[in-house]
Amino acid sequence: MRTAFGFLAHRLVEKLPPRPEEVAESMSPPPSSPPPLPLIACDGPGEEHLFRPHASWVTTCGPCHREQQRAYWADLMARAEADPAPPAPSWRERVAAEARADQVASGYGTRATAT
Protein backbone atom coordinates (compact mmCIF):
# COMPACT_ATOMS: atom_id res chain seq x y z
CA MET A 1 0.00 0.00 0.00
CA ARG A 2 1.90 2.92 -1.29
CA THR A 3 -0.96 5.22 -2.15
CA ALA A 4 -4.19 6.34 -0.60
CA PHE A 5 -6.04 4.50 -3.38
CA GLY A 6 -4.26 1.25 -2.45
CA PHE A 7 -5.09 1.76 1.20
CA LEU A 8 -8.77 2.41 0.41
CA ALA A 9 -8.97 -0.61 -1.91
CA HIS A 10 -7.45 -2.82 0.79
CA ARG A 11 -9.92 -1.56 3.43
CA LEU A 12 -12.90 -2.05 1.10
CA VAL A 13 -11.90 -5.58 0.09
CA GLU A 14 -10.49 -6.98 3.34
CA LYS A 15 -12.26 -5.03 6.09
CA LEU A 16 -15.74 -4.57 4.65
CA PRO A 17 -18.41 -5.78 7.09
CA PRO A 18 -20.60 -8.71 5.97
CA ARG A 19 -23.79 -8.03 4.06
CA PRO A 20 -27.01 -7.83 6.12
CA GLU A 21 -28.40 -10.97 4.43
CA GLU A 22 -25.34 -12.97 5.51
CA VAL A 23 -25.59 -11.63 9.05
CA ALA A 24 -29.30 -12.54 9.29
CA GLU A 25 -28.59 -16.11 8.13
CA SER A 26 -25.71 -16.62 10.56
CA MET A 27 -27.54 -15.24 13.61
CA SER A 28 -29.33 -17.73 15.79
CA PRO A 29 -32.82 -16.89 17.02
CA PRO A 30 -32.92 -15.06 20.35
CA PRO A 31 -33.30 -17.35 23.35
CA SER A 32 -36.89 -17.64 24.45
CA SER A 33 -37.72 -16.75 28.02
CA PRO A 34 -39.30 -19.42 30.21
CA PRO A 35 -43.08 -19.29 30.50
CA PRO A 36 -44.40 -17.43 33.55
CA LEU A 37 -45.25 -19.48 36.60
CA PRO A 38 -48.95 -20.20 37.15
CA LEU A 39 -51.08 -18.26 39.61
CA ILE A 40 -51.18 -19.81 43.08
CA ALA A 41 -53.13 -19.11 46.26
CA CYS A 42 -51.24 -17.10 48.87
CA ASP A 43 -50.48 -18.91 52.15
CA GLY A 44 -50.53 -15.64 54.06
CA PRO A 45 -53.16 -14.52 56.55
CA GLY A 46 -56.42 -12.90 55.57
CA GLU A 47 -58.73 -13.38 52.65
CA GLU A 48 -57.61 -15.95 50.08
CA HIS A 49 -56.07 -14.33 47.02
CA LEU A 50 -54.00 -15.39 44.02
CA PHE A 51 -50.61 -14.14 42.91
CA ARG A 52 -47.94 -15.07 40.40
CA PRO A 53 -44.71 -16.07 42.22
CA HIS A 54 -41.31 -14.95 40.99
CA ALA A 55 -39.76 -18.32 41.92
CA SER A 56 -41.15 -21.82 42.29
CA TRP A 57 -40.48 -22.00 46.05
CA VAL A 58 -42.40 -18.79 46.96
CA THR A 59 -45.73 -19.41 48.70
CA THR A 60 -46.74 -15.93 49.89
CA CYS A 61 -47.33 -12.71 47.98
CA GLY A 62 -45.15 -9.66 48.59
CA PRO A 63 -47.42 -7.82 51.05
CA CYS A 64 -48.10 -10.97 53.10
CA HIS A 65 -44.39 -11.83 53.16
CA ARG A 66 -43.49 -8.33 54.37
CA GLU A 67 -46.16 -8.53 57.08
CA GLN A 68 -44.80 -11.91 58.24
CA GLN A 69 -41.29 -10.46 58.38
CA ARG A 70 -42.46 -7.43 60.38
CA ALA A 71 -44.22 -9.71 62.88
CA TYR A 72 -41.14 -11.94 63.16
CA TRP A 73 -38.78 -9.04 63.87
CA ALA A 74 -41.24 -7.37 66.27
CA ASP A 75 -41.44 -10.64 68.24
CA LEU A 76 -37.66 -10.98 68.20
CA MET A 77 -37.17 -7.42 69.46
CA ALA A 78 -39.81 -7.90 72.19
CA ARG A 79 -38.06 -11.05 73.43
CA ALA A 80 -34.70 -9.26 73.38
CA GLU A 81 -36.10 -6.37 75.46
CA ALA A 82 -37.76 -8.76 77.93
CA ASP A 83 -34.56 -10.76 78.55
CA PRO A 84 -31.62 -8.44 77.82
CA ALA A 85 -28.15 -9.94 77.55
CA PRO A 86 -25.63 -8.89 80.20
CA PRO A 87 -23.32 -6.11 79.06
CA ALA A 88 -20.04 -7.24 77.54
CA PRO A 89 -16.94 -6.77 79.73
CA SER A 90 -14.67 -3.86 78.94
CA TRP A 91 -11.47 -4.46 77.04
CA ARG A 92 -9.43 -4.04 80.22
CA GLU A 93 -11.39 -6.79 81.95
CA ARG A 94 -10.95 -9.10 78.93
CA VAL A 95 -7.16 -8.48 78.82
CA ALA A 96 -6.83 -9.09 82.57
CA ALA A 97 -8.79 -12.36 82.26
CA GLU A 98 -6.54 -13.52 79.39
CA ALA A 99 -3.43 -12.67 81.39
CA ARG A 100 -4.70 -14.65 84.39
CA ALA A 101 -5.53 -17.62 82.15
CA ASP A 102 -2.02 -17.53 80.62
CA GLN A 103 -0.38 -17.43 84.06
CA VAL A 104 -2.37 -20.42 85.29
CA ALA A 105 -1.67 -22.39 82.09
CA SER A 106 2.08 -21.76 82.23
CA GLY A 107 2.37 -22.48 85.95
CA TYR A 108 3.76 -19.02 86.71
CA GLY A 109 2.58 -17.68 90.03
CA THR A 110 1.68 -21.08 91.42
CA ARG A 111 3.63 -22.92 94.08
CA ALA A 112 5.65 -25.59 92.33
CA THR A 113 7.19 -28.38 94.36
CA ALA A 114 10.41 -30.02 93.34
CA THR A 115 10.50 -33.77 93.48
PDB file of C-alpha atoms in Angstrom, residues 44-103:
ATOM      1  CA  GLY A  44     -50.531 -15.635  54.061  1.00  0.00           C
ATOM      2  CA  PRO A  45     -53.160 -14.515  56.547  1.00  0.00           C
ATOM      3  CA  GLY A  46     -56.415 -12.899  55.571  1.00  0.00           C
ATOM      4  CA  GLU A  47     -58.727 -13.381  52.646  1.00  0.00           C
ATOM      5  CA  GLU A  48     -57.613 -15.945  50.076  1.00  0.00           C
ATOM      6  CA  HIS A  49     -56.073 -14.330  47.022  1.00  0.00           C
ATOM      7  CA  LEU A  50     -54.002 -15.387  44.017  1.00  0.00           C
ATOM      8  CA  PHE A  51     -50.609 -14.138  42.909  1.00  0.00           C
ATOM      9  CA  ARG A  52     -47.936 -15.067  40.403  1.00  0.00           C
ATOM     10  CA  PRO A  53     -44.706 -16.070  42.225  1.00  0.00           C
ATOM     11  CA  HIS A  54     -41.312 -14.949  40.985  1.00  0.00           C
ATOM     12  CA  ALA A  55     -39.758 -18.319  41.925  1.00  0.00           C
ATOM     13  CA  SER A  56     -41.148 -21.821  42.290  1.00  0.00           C
ATOM     14  CA  TRP A  57     -40.483 -21.998  46.054  1.00  0.00           C
ATOM     15  CA  VAL A  58     -42.398 -18.786  46.955  1.00  0.00           C
ATOM     16  CA  THR A  59     -45.731 -19.414  48.703  1.00  0.00           C
ATOM     17  CA  THR A  60     -46.743 -15.929  49.887  1.00  0.00           C
ATOM     18  CA  CYS A  61     -47.327 -12.714  47.979  1.00  0.00           C
ATOM     19  CA  GLY A  62     -45.149  -9.664  48.588  1.00  0.00           C
ATOM     20  CA  PRO A  63     -47.422  -7.816  51.046  1.00  0.00           C
ATOM     21  CA  CYS A  64     -48.101 -10.968  53.102  1.00  0.00           C
ATOM     22  CA  HIS A  65     -44.391 -11.827  53.158  1.00  0.00           C
ATOM     23  CA  ARG A  66     -43.488  -8.330  54.366  1.00  0.00           C
ATOM     24  CA  GLU A  67     -46.161  -8.527  57.083  1.00  0.00           C
ATOM     25  CA  GLN A  68     -44.803 -11.909  58.242  1.00  0.00           C
ATOM     26  CA  GLN A  69     -41.286 -10.459  58.379  1.00  0.00           C
ATOM     27  CA  ARG A  70     -42.464  -7.427  60.376  1.00  0.00           C
ATOM     28  CA  ALA A  71     -44.224  -9.713  62.879  1.00  0.00           C
ATOM     29  CA  TYR A  72     -41.137 -11.941  63.164  1.00  0.00           C
ATOM     30  CA  TRP A  73     -38.785  -9.038  63.865  1.00  0.00           C
ATOM     31  CA  ALA A  74     -41.237  -7.372  66.267  1.00  0.00           C
ATOM     32  CA  ASP A  75     -41.441 -10.643  68.238  1.00  0.00           C
ATOM     33  CA  LEU A  76     -37.656 -10.984  68.200  1.00  0.00           C
ATOM     34  CA  MET A  77     -37.172  -7.415  69.465  1.00  0.00           C
ATOM     35  CA  ALA A  78     -39.814  -7.895  72.193  1.00  0.00           C
ATOM     36  CA  ARG A  79     -38.057 -11.049  73.430  1.00  0.00           C
ATOM     37  CA  ALA A  80     -34.695  -9.259  73.381  1.00  0.00           C
ATOM     38  CA  GLU A  81     -36.097  -6.369  75.460  1.00  0.00           C
ATOM     39  CA  ALA A  82     -37.758  -8.764  77.933  1.00  0.00           C
ATOM     40  CA  ASP A  83     -34.559 -10.758  78.546  1.00  0.00           C
ATOM     41  CA  PRO A  84     -31.618  -8.444  77.819  1.00  0.00           C
ATOM     42  CA  ALA A  85     -28.155  -9.938  77.554  1.00  0.00           C
ATOM     43  CA  PRO A  86     -25.627  -8.891  80.202  1.00  0.00           C
ATOM     44  CA  PRO A  87     -23.318  -6.107  79.062  1.00  0.00           C
ATOM     45  CA  ALA A  88     -20.037  -7.239  77.538  1.00  0.00           C
ATOM     46  CA  PRO A  89     -16.944  -6.769  79.735  1.00  0.00           C
ATOM     47  CA  SER A  90     -14.665  -3.863  78.937  1.00  0.00           C
ATOM     48  CA  TRP A  91     -11.474  -4.456  77.042  1.00  0.00           C
ATOM     49  CA  ARG A  92      -9.429  -4.043  80.215  1.00  0.00           C
ATOM     50  CA  GLU A  93     -11.395  -6.794  81.947  1.00  0.00           C
ATOM     51  CA  ARG A  94     -10.948  -9.105  78.934  1.00  0.00           C
ATOM     52  CA  VAL A  95      -7.164  -8.478  78.821  1.00  0.00           C
ATOM     53  CA  ALA A  96      -6.835  -9.093  82.569  1.00  0.00           C
ATOM     54  CA  ALA A  97      -8.795 -12.360  82.263  1.00  0.00           C
ATOM     55  CA  GLU A  98      -6.544 -13.520  79.393  1.00  0.00           C
ATOM     56  CA  ALA A  99      -3.425 -12.666  81.393  1.00  0.00           C
ATOM     57  CA  ARG A 100      -4.704 -14.649  84.392  1.00  0.00           C
ATOM     58  CA  ALA A 101      -5.526 -17.621  82.150  1.00  0.00           C
ATOM     59  CA  ASP A 102      -2.020 -17.534  80.621  1.00  0.00           C
ATOM     60  CA  GLN A 103      -0.382 -17.435  84.063  1.00  0.00           C
TER      61      GLN A 103
END
